[in-house]
Amino acid sequence: MRVLVVLGALVAALAVVPAASSGGWATVGFEPLPDGMSAGGTWTPTIFIKQHGVTPLAGLQPVVEIHDDAGTVETFDATETSEAGVYAADVVFPSQGDWSVTIHSGFGDSHVTYGPVAIGAPAGGDGGSRELPVVGLGVALLAVCAGLLLLVARRSRRLTPASG
Protein backbone atom coordinates (compact mmCIF):
# COMPACT_ATOMS: atom_id res chain seq x y z
CA MET A 1 0.00 0.00 0.00
CA ARG A 2 2.84 2.38 0.88
CA VAL A 3 4.33 1.77 -2.59
CA LEU A 4 1.06 2.79 -4.25
CA VAL A 5 0.93 6.07 -2.27
CA VAL A 6 4.53 6.96 -3.17
CA LEU A 7 3.97 5.96 -6.79
CA GLY A 8 0.76 8.04 -6.93
CA ALA A 9 2.54 11.08 -5.48
CA LEU A 10 5.35 10.71 -8.00
CA VAL A 11 2.93 10.49 -10.94
CA ALA A 12 1.02 13.55 -9.68
CA ALA A 13 4.25 15.54 -9.33
CA LEU A 14 5.39 14.65 -12.81
CA ALA A 15 2.00 15.60 -14.26
CA VAL A 16 2.28 19.13 -12.82
CA VAL A 17 5.79 19.82 -14.18
CA PRO A 18 4.88 20.03 -17.92
CA ALA A 19 1.95 22.35 -17.19
CA ALA A 20 4.12 24.70 -15.14
CA SER A 21 6.98 24.82 -17.63
CA SER A 22 4.94 25.39 -20.78
CA GLY A 23 4.96 28.98 -22.00
CA GLY A 24 7.29 31.60 -20.63
CA TRP A 25 8.68 33.33 -23.71
CA ALA A 26 7.78 34.48 -27.18
CA THR A 27 9.55 35.83 -30.23
CA VAL A 28 8.64 39.26 -31.56
CA GLY A 29 9.27 40.37 -35.14
CA PHE A 30 8.04 43.23 -37.30
CA GLU A 31 8.13 44.67 -40.79
CA PRO A 32 8.75 47.03 -42.52
CA LEU A 33 11.62 48.87 -40.85
CA PRO A 34 11.06 52.57 -40.13
CA ASP A 35 14.02 53.57 -42.33
CA GLY A 36 13.34 56.61 -44.51
CA MET A 37 10.51 57.93 -42.31
CA SER A 38 9.88 61.65 -41.87
CA ALA A 39 8.75 63.29 -38.65
CA GLY A 40 4.97 63.50 -38.53
CA GLY A 41 4.53 60.62 -40.97
CA THR A 42 2.74 57.43 -39.93
CA TRP A 43 4.72 54.19 -39.77
CA THR A 44 2.48 51.10 -39.59
CA PRO A 45 4.54 48.06 -38.65
CA THR A 46 3.08 44.56 -38.88
CA ILE A 47 4.05 42.78 -35.64
CA PHE A 48 4.43 38.98 -35.39
CA ILE A 49 4.35 37.30 -31.96
CA LYS A 50 4.96 33.55 -31.63
CA GLN A 51 5.26 31.45 -28.49
CA HIS A 52 8.64 29.70 -28.53
CA GLY A 53 9.06 31.10 -32.05
CA VAL A 54 6.49 28.64 -33.42
CA THR A 55 2.89 29.08 -32.28
CA PRO A 56 1.16 32.41 -33.15
CA LEU A 57 -0.14 34.12 -30.00
CA ALA A 58 -3.56 35.75 -30.20
CA GLY A 59 -5.30 37.93 -27.63
CA LEU A 60 -2.29 40.00 -26.59
CA GLN A 61 -1.94 43.77 -26.19
CA PRO A 62 1.45 44.67 -27.70
CA VAL A 63 2.85 48.17 -27.26
CA VAL A 64 5.27 50.00 -29.57
CA GLU A 65 7.56 52.36 -27.67
CA ILE A 66 9.80 54.92 -29.38
CA HIS A 67 12.45 56.99 -27.62
CA ASP A 68 15.13 59.46 -28.65
CA ASP A 69 18.44 60.52 -27.08
CA ALA A 70 16.81 63.55 -25.43
CA GLY A 71 14.62 61.25 -23.33
CA THR A 72 11.37 61.70 -25.24
CA VAL A 73 9.25 58.54 -25.02
CA GLU A 74 6.04 57.86 -26.96
CA THR A 75 3.92 54.70 -26.79
CA PHE A 76 1.40 53.30 -29.27
CA ASP A 77 -0.97 50.39 -28.70
CA ALA A 78 -1.04 47.68 -31.34
CA THR A 79 -4.28 45.99 -32.34
CA GLU A 80 -4.84 42.41 -33.36
CA THR A 81 -5.44 41.75 -37.06
CA SER A 82 -7.62 38.99 -38.48
CA GLU A 83 -4.58 36.68 -38.51
CA ALA A 84 -3.61 34.97 -35.24
CA GLY A 85 -0.40 36.33 -33.74
CA VAL A 86 -0.29 39.32 -36.10
CA TYR A 87 -0.79 42.87 -34.84
CA ALA A 88 -0.54 46.38 -36.30
CA ALA A 89 0.14 49.82 -34.84
CA ASP A 90 0.13 53.37 -36.20
CA VAL A 91 3.33 55.04 -34.98
CA VAL A 92 4.11 58.73 -35.47
CA PHE A 93 7.62 60.04 -34.81
CA PRO A 94 7.05 63.54 -33.35
CA SER A 95 10.35 65.07 -34.49
CA GLN A 96 13.37 64.43 -36.61
CA GLY A 97 16.46 62.81 -35.11
CA ASP A 98 17.66 59.40 -33.99
CA TRP A 99 14.93 57.19 -32.50
CA SER A 100 14.95 53.65 -31.11
CA VAL A 101 11.93 51.35 -31.34
CA THR A 102 10.98 48.72 -28.73
CA ILE A 103 8.01 46.43 -29.27
CA HIS A 104 6.70 44.83 -26.09
CA SER A 105 4.75 41.68 -26.95
CA GLY A 106 2.35 41.71 -24.01
CA PHE A 107 3.45 38.12 -23.28
CA GLY A 108 5.81 38.06 -20.31
CA ASP A 109 8.95 40.11 -20.87
CA SER A 110 9.24 39.26 -24.57
CA HIS A 111 10.22 42.28 -26.65
CA VAL A 112 12.43 43.39 -29.52
CA THR A 113 14.43 46.62 -29.87
CA TYR A 114 15.56 48.21 -33.13
CA GLY A 115 17.58 51.31 -33.85
CA PRO A 116 18.51 53.95 -33.59
CA VAL A 117 16.97 54.93 -36.89
CA ALA A 118 17.33 58.42 -38.42
CA ILE A 119 13.98 60.16 -38.83
CA GLY A 120 14.07 62.99 -41.35
CA ALA A 121 12.58 66.46 -41.34
CA PRO A 122 8.82 66.72 -41.76
CA ALA A 123 7.68 66.39 -45.37
CA GLY A 124 7.27 69.85 -46.88
CA GLY A 125 8.69 71.43 -43.72
CA ASP A 126 10.98 73.82 -45.58
CA GLY A 127 8.43 74.66 -48.33
CA GLY A 128 10.08 77.68 -50.02
CA SER A 129 13.52 76.15 -50.46
CA ARG A 130 12.07 73.24 -52.45
CA GLU A 131 10.54 75.61 -54.99
CA LEU A 132 13.76 77.53 -55.63
CA PRO A 133 15.42 74.87 -57.84
CA VAL A 134 12.24 74.61 -59.93
CA VAL A 135 12.17 78.39 -60.42
CA GLY A 136 15.88 78.38 -61.29
CA LEU A 137 15.36 75.59 -63.81
CA GLY A 138 12.45 77.49 -65.36
CA VAL A 139 14.55 80.66 -65.73
CA ALA A 140 17.41 78.67 -67.29
CA LEU A 141 15.02 77.02 -69.74
CA LEU A 142 13.53 80.40 -70.65
CA ALA A 143 17.02 81.83 -71.24
CA VAL A 144 17.93 78.91 -73.54
CA CYS A 145 14.71 79.38 -75.53
CA ALA A 146 15.32 83.13 -75.86
CA GLY A 147 18.88 82.45 -77.05
CA LEU A 148 17.63 80.00 -79.68
CA LEU A 149 15.03 82.49 -80.92
CA LEU A 150 17.70 85.19 -81.17
CA LEU A 151 19.98 82.83 -83.12
CA VAL A 152 17.19 81.88 -85.54
CA ALA A 153 16.29 85.55 -86.04
CA ARG A 154 19.90 86.51 -86.86
CA ARG A 155 20.30 83.63 -89.35
CA SER A 156 17.09 84.50 -91.14
CA ARG A 157 18.33 88.08 -91.64
CA ARG A 158 21.58 86.85 -93.23
CA LEU A 159 19.77 84.70 -95.73
CA THR A 160 17.64 87.54 -97.03
CA PRO A 161 18.96 88.73 -100.43
CA ALA A 162 20.00 92.35 -100.68
CA SER A 163 17.64 94.52 -102.67
CA GLY A 164 18.94 96.73 -105.19
PDB file of C-alpha atoms in Angstrom:
ATOM      1  CA  MET A   1       0.000   0.000   0.000  1.00  0.00           C
ATOM      2  CA  ARG A   2       2.839   2.381   0.877  1.00  0.00           C
ATOM      3  CA  VAL A   3       4.329   1.765  -2.591  1.00  0.00           C
ATOM      4  CA  LEU A   4       1.063   2.792  -4.246  1.00  0.00           C
ATOM      5  CA  VAL A   5       0.930   6.066  -2.272  1.00  0.00           C
ATOM      6  CA  VAL A   6       4.529   6.956  -3.170  1.00  0.00           C
ATOM      7  CA  LEU A   7       3.974   5.963  -6.795  1.00  0.00           C
ATOM      8  CA  GLY A   8       0.764   8.041  -6.930  1.00  0.00           C
ATOM      9  CA  ALA A   9       2.541  11.077  -5.477  1.00  0.00           C
ATOM     10  CA  LEU A  10       5.353  10.709  -7.998  1.00  0.00           C
ATOM     11  CA  VAL A  11       2.934  10.492 -10.941  1.00  0.00           C
ATOM     12  CA  ALA A  12       1.021  13.546  -9.684  1.00  0.00           C
ATOM     13  CA  ALA A  13       4.254  15.544  -9.325  1.00  0.00           C
ATOM     14  CA  LEU A  14       5.385  14.646 -12.814  1.00  0.00           C
ATOM     15  CA  ALA A  15       1.997  15.602 -14.260  1.00  0.00           C
ATOM     16  CA  VAL A  16       2.280  19.130 -12.819  1.00  0.00           C
ATOM     17  CA  VAL A  17       5.789  19.822 -14.181  1.00  0.00           C
ATOM     18  CA  PRO A  18       4.880  20.031 -17.923  1.00  0.00           C
ATOM     19  CA  ALA A  19       1.948  22.345 -17.186  1.00  0.00           C
ATOM     20  CA  ALA A  20       4.122  24.697 -15.138  1.00  0.00           C
ATOM     21  CA  SER A  21       6.983  24.823 -17.627  1.00  0.00           C
ATOM     22  CA  SER A  22       4.937  25.393 -20.780  1.00  0.00           C
ATOM     23  CA  GLY A  23       4.962  28.978 -21.995  1.00  0.00           C
ATOM     24  CA  GLY A  24       7.293  31.598 -20.626  1.00  0.00           C
ATOM     25  CA  TRP A  25       8.681  33.328 -23.712  1.00  0.00           C
ATOM     26  CA  ALA A  26       7.783  34.477 -27.178  1.00  0.00           C
ATOM     27  CA  THR A  27       9.554  35.834 -30.234  1.00  0.00           C
ATOM     28  CA  VAL A  28       8.643  39.256 -31.561  1.00  0.00           C
ATOM     29  CA  GLY A  29       9.265  40.367 -35.136  1.00  0.00           C
ATOM     30  CA  PHE A  30       8.042  43.228 -37.297  1.00  0.00           C
ATOM     31  CA  GLU A  31       8.131  44.668 -40.791  1.00  0.00           C
ATOM     32  CA  PRO A  32       8.752  47.033 -42.517  1.00  0.00           C
ATOM     33  CA  LEU A  33      11.617  48.870 -40.850  1.00  0.00           C
ATOM     34  CA  PRO A  34      11.058  52.570 -40.131  1.00  0.00           C
ATOM     35  CA  ASP A  35      14.021  53.572 -42.333  1.00  0.00           C
ATOM     36  CA  GLY A  36      13.339  56.612 -44.506  1.00  0.00           C
ATOM     37  CA  MET A  37      10.515  57.933 -42.314  1.00  0.00           C
ATOM     38  CA  SER A  38       9.879  61.649 -41.866  1.00  0.00           C
ATOM     39  CA  ALA A  39       8.754  63.289 -38.651  1.00  0.00           C
ATOM     40  CA  GLY A  40       4.966  63.501 -38.527  1.00  0.00           C
ATOM     41  CA  GLY A  41       4.535  60.619 -40.968  1.00  0.00           C
ATOM     42  CA  THR A  42       2.745  57.427 -39.931  1.00  0.00           C
ATOM     43  CA  TRP A  43       4.718  54.192 -39.767  1.00  0.00           C
ATOM     44  CA  THR A  44       2.480  51.103 -39.585  1.00  0.00           C
ATOM     45  CA  PRO A  45       4.542  48.060 -38.645  1.00  0.00           C
ATOM     46  CA  THR A  46       3.082  44.560 -38.875  1.00  0.00           C
ATOM     47  CA  ILE A  47       4.050  42.776 -35.645  1.00  0.00           C
ATOM     48  CA  PHE A  48       4.432  38.981 -35.391  1.00  0.00           C
ATOM     49  CA  ILE A  49       4.346  37.297 -31.964  1.00  0.00           C
ATOM     50  CA  LYS A  50       4.962  33.551 -31.625  1.00  0.00           C
ATOM     51  CA  GLN A  51       5.257  31.453 -28.488  1.00  0.00           C
ATOM     52  CA  HIS A  52       8.636  29.701 -28.529  1.00  0.00           C
ATOM     53  CA  GLY A  53       9.058  31.101 -32.047  1.00  0.00           C
ATOM     54  CA  VAL A  54       6.488  28.637 -33.418  1.00  0.00           C
ATOM     55  CA  THR A  55       2.885  29.084 -32.278  1.00  0.00           C
ATOM     56  CA  PRO A  56       1.159  32.411 -33.150  1.00  0.00           C
ATOM     57  CA  LEU A  57      -0.140  34.123 -29.998  1.00  0.00           C
ATOM     58  CA  ALA A  58      -3.562  35.751 -30.197  1.00  0.00           C
ATOM     59  CA  GLY A  59      -5.305  37.926 -27.625  1.00  0.00           C
ATOM     60  CA  LEU A  60      -2.286  40.002 -26.589  1.00  0.00           C
ATOM     61  CA  GLN A  61      -1.936  43.766 -26.191  1.00  0.00           C
ATOM     62  CA  PRO A  62       1.451  44.673 -27.701  1.00  0.00           C
ATOM     63  CA  VAL A  63       2.846  48.174 -27.262  1.00  0.00           C
ATOM     64  CA  VAL A  64       5.266  50.002 -29.572  1.00  0.00           C
ATOM     65  CA  GLU A  65       7.558  52.361 -27.672  1.00  0.00           C
ATOM     66  CA  ILE A  66       9.804  54.916 -29.379  1.00  0.00           C
ATOM     67  CA  HIS A  67      12.453  56.993 -27.624  1.00  0.00           C
ATOM     68  CA  ASP A  68      15.134  59.456 -28.649  1.00  0.00           C
ATOM     69  CA  ASP A  69      18.442  60.517 -27.081  1.00  0.00           C
ATOM     70  CA  ALA A  70      16.809  63.547 -25.434  1.00  0.00           C
ATOM     71  CA  GLY A  71      14.616  61.248 -23.331  1.00  0.00           C
ATOM     72  CA  THR A  72      11.371  61.699 -25.242  1.00  0.00           C
ATOM     73  CA  VAL A  73       9.250  58.537 -25.019  1.00  0.00           C
ATOM     74  CA  GLU A  74       6.045  57.860 -26.963  1.00  0.00           C
ATOM     75  CA  THR A  75       3.921  54.698 -26.789  1.00  0.00           C
ATOM     76  CA  PHE A  76       1.402  53.297 -29.269  1.00  0.00           C
ATOM     77  CA  ASP A  77      -0.973  50.390 -28.696  1.00  0.00           C
ATOM     78  CA  ALA A  78      -1.039  47.678 -31.340  1.00  0.00           C
ATOM     79  CA  THR A  79      -4.277  45.989 -32.339  1.00  0.00           C
ATOM     80  CA  GLU A  80      -4.838  42.407 -33.362  1.00  0.00           C
ATOM     81  CA  THR A  81      -5.442  41.753 -37.060  1.00  0.00           C
ATOM     82  CA  SER A  82      -7.621  38.988 -38.478  1.00  0.00           C
ATOM     83  CA  GLU A  83      -4.580  36.681 -38.514  1.00  0.00           C
ATOM     84  CA  ALA A  84      -3.610  34.967 -35.238  1.00  0.00           C
ATOM     85  CA  GLY A  85      -0.405  36.334 -33.737  1.00  0.00           C
ATOM     86  CA  VAL A  86      -0.293  39.321 -36.103  1.00  0.00           C
ATOM     87  CA  TYR A  87      -0.786  42.874 -34.838  1.00  0.00           C
ATOM     88  CA  ALA A  88      -0.538  46.379 -36.301  1.00  0.00           C
ATOM     89  CA  ALA A  89       0.136  49.824 -34.839  1.00  0.00           C
ATOM     90  CA  ASP A  90       0.132  53.370 -36.201  1.00  0.00           C
ATOM     91  CA  VAL A  91       3.331  55.045 -34.981  1.00  0.00           C
ATOM     92  CA  VAL A  92       4.106  58.733 -35.473  1.00  0.00           C
ATOM     93  CA  PHE A  93       7.616  60.038 -34.805  1.00  0.00           C
ATOM     94  CA  PRO A  94       7.048  63.538 -33.353  1.00  0.00           C
ATOM     95  CA  SER A  95      10.346  65.072 -34.487  1.00  0.00           C
ATOM     96  CA  GLN A  96      13.375  64.431 -36.612  1.00  0.00           C
ATOM     97  CA  GLY A  97      16.457  62.807 -35.112  1.00  0.00           C
ATOM     98  CA  ASP A  98      17.657  59.399 -33.993  1.00  0.00           C
ATOM     99  CA  TRP A  99      14.934  57.192 -32.499  1.00  0.00           C
ATOM    100  CA  SER A 100      14.952  53.650 -31.115  1.00  0.00           C
ATOM    101  CA  VAL A 101      11.929  51.346 -31.335  1.00  0.00           C
ATOM    102  CA  THR A 102      10.985  48.719 -28.733  1.00  0.00           C
ATOM    103  CA  ILE A 103       8.011  46.431 -29.268  1.00  0.00           C
ATOM    104  CA  HIS A 104       6.697  44.826 -26.086  1.00  0.00           C
ATOM    105  CA  SER A 105       4.746  41.681 -26.947  1.00  0.00           C
ATOM    106  CA  GLY A 106       2.349  41.711 -24.007  1.00  0.00           C
ATOM    107  CA  PHE A 107       3.445  38.117 -23.275  1.00  0.00           C
ATOM    108  CA  GLY A 108       5.809  38.056 -20.311  1.00  0.00           C
ATOM    109  CA  ASP A 109       8.951  40.113 -20.869  1.00  0.00           C
ATOM    110  CA  SER A 110       9.239  39.261 -24.572  1.00  0.00           C
ATOM    111  CA  HIS A 111      10.216  42.284 -26.646  1.00  0.00           C
ATOM    112  CA  VAL A 112      12.428  43.393 -29.517  1.00  0.00           C
ATOM    113  CA  THR A 113      14.435  46.624 -29.867  1.00  0.00           C
ATOM    114  CA  TYR A 114      15.562  48.213 -33.133  1.00  0.00           C
ATOM    115  CA  GLY A 115      17.576  51.308 -33.849  1.00  0.00           C
ATOM    116  CA  PRO A 116      18.508  53.947 -33.594  1.00  0.00           C
ATOM    117  CA  VAL A 117      16.969  54.934 -36.889  1.00  0.00           C
ATOM    118  CA  ALA A 118      17.329  58.418 -38.418  1.00  0.00           C
ATOM    119  CA  ILE A 119      13.980  60.158 -38.827  1.00  0.00           C
ATOM    120  CA  GLY A 120      14.071  62.990 -41.353  1.00  0.00           C
ATOM    121  CA  ALA A 121      12.584  66.458 -41.340  1.00  0.00           C
ATOM    122  CA  PRO A 122       8.816  66.717 -41.764  1.00  0.00           C
ATOM    123  CA  ALA A 123       7.680  66.393 -45.368  1.00  0.00           C
ATOM    124  CA  GLY A 124       7.274  69.852 -46.880  1.00  0.00           C
ATOM    125  CA  GLY A 125       8.687  71.427 -43.723  1.00  0.00           C
ATOM    126  CA  ASP A 126      10.977  73.819 -45.580  1.00  0.00           C
ATOM    127  CA  GLY A 127       8.430  74.663 -48.334  1.00  0.00           C
ATOM    128  CA  GLY A 128      10.077  77.682 -50.024  1.00  0.00           C
ATOM    129  CA  SER A 129      13.518  76.150 -50.456  1.00  0.00           C
ATOM    130  CA  ARG A 130      12.072  73.241 -52.445  1.00  0.00           C
ATOM    131  CA  GLU A 131      10.537  75.613 -54.990  1.00  0.00           C
ATOM    132  CA  LEU A 132      13.761  77.530 -55.634  1.00  0.00           C
ATOM    133  CA  PRO A 133      15.420  74.873 -57.836  1.00  0.00           C
ATOM    134  CA  VAL A 134      12.242  74.614 -59.933  1.00  0.00           C
ATOM    135  CA  VAL A 135      12.168  78.389 -60.420  1.00  0.00           C
ATOM    136  CA  GLY A 136      15.880  78.381 -61.287  1.00  0.00           C
ATOM    137  CA  LEU A 137      15.359  75.594 -63.806  1.00  0.00           C
ATOM    138  CA  GLY A 138      12.448  77.491 -65.365  1.00  0.00           C
ATOM    139  CA  VAL A 139      14.551  80.659 -65.725  1.00  0.00           C
ATOM    140  CA  ALA A 140      17.407  78.672 -67.294  1.00  0.00           C
ATOM    141  CA  LEU A 141      15.020  77.019 -69.745  1.00  0.00           C
ATOM    142  CA  LEU A 142      13.529  80.397 -70.652  1.00  0.00           C
ATOM    143  CA  ALA A 143      17.019  81.827 -71.243  1.00  0.00           C
ATOM    144  CA  VAL A 144      17.934  78.908 -73.537  1.00  0.00           C
ATOM    145  CA  CYS A 145      14.707  79.382 -75.534  1.00  0.00           C
ATOM    146  CA  ALA A 146      15.324  83.135 -75.859  1.00  0.00           C
ATOM    147  CA  GLY A 147      18.882  82.448 -77.053  1.00  0.00           C
ATOM    148  CA  LEU A 148      17.629  80.002 -79.677  1.00  0.00           C
ATOM    149  CA  LEU A 149      15.027  82.493 -80.920  1.00  0.00           C
ATOM    150  CA  LEU A 150      17.699  85.192 -81.167  1.00  0.00           C
ATOM    151  CA  LEU A 151      19.984  82.835 -83.116  1.00  0.00           C
ATOM    152  CA  VAL A 152      17.188  81.877 -85.542  1.00  0.00           C
ATOM    153  CA  ALA A 153      16.289  85.546 -86.041  1.00  0.00           C
ATOM    154  CA  ARG A 154      19.903  86.506 -86.858  1.00  0.00           C
ATOM    155  CA  ARG A 155      20.299  83.629 -89.355  1.00  0.00           C
ATOM    156  CA  SER A 156      17.094  84.498 -91.139  1.00  0.00           C
ATOM    157  CA  ARG A 157      18.335  88.081 -91.641  1.00  0.00           C
ATOM    158  CA  ARG A 158      21.582  86.852 -93.226  1.00  0.00           C
ATOM    159  CA  LEU A 159      19.766  84.698 -95.733  1.00  0.00           C
ATOM    160  CA  THR A 160      17.639  87.543 -97.029  1.00  0.00           C
ATOM    161  CA  PRO A 161      18.956  88.727-100.426  1.00  0.00           C
ATOM    162  CA  ALA A 162      19.999  92.348-100.682  1.00  0.00           C
ATOM    163  CA  SER A 163      17.644  94.522-102.667  1.00  0.00           C
ATOM    164  CA  GLY A 164      18.940  96.729-105.191  1.00  0.00           C
TER     165      GLY A 164
END
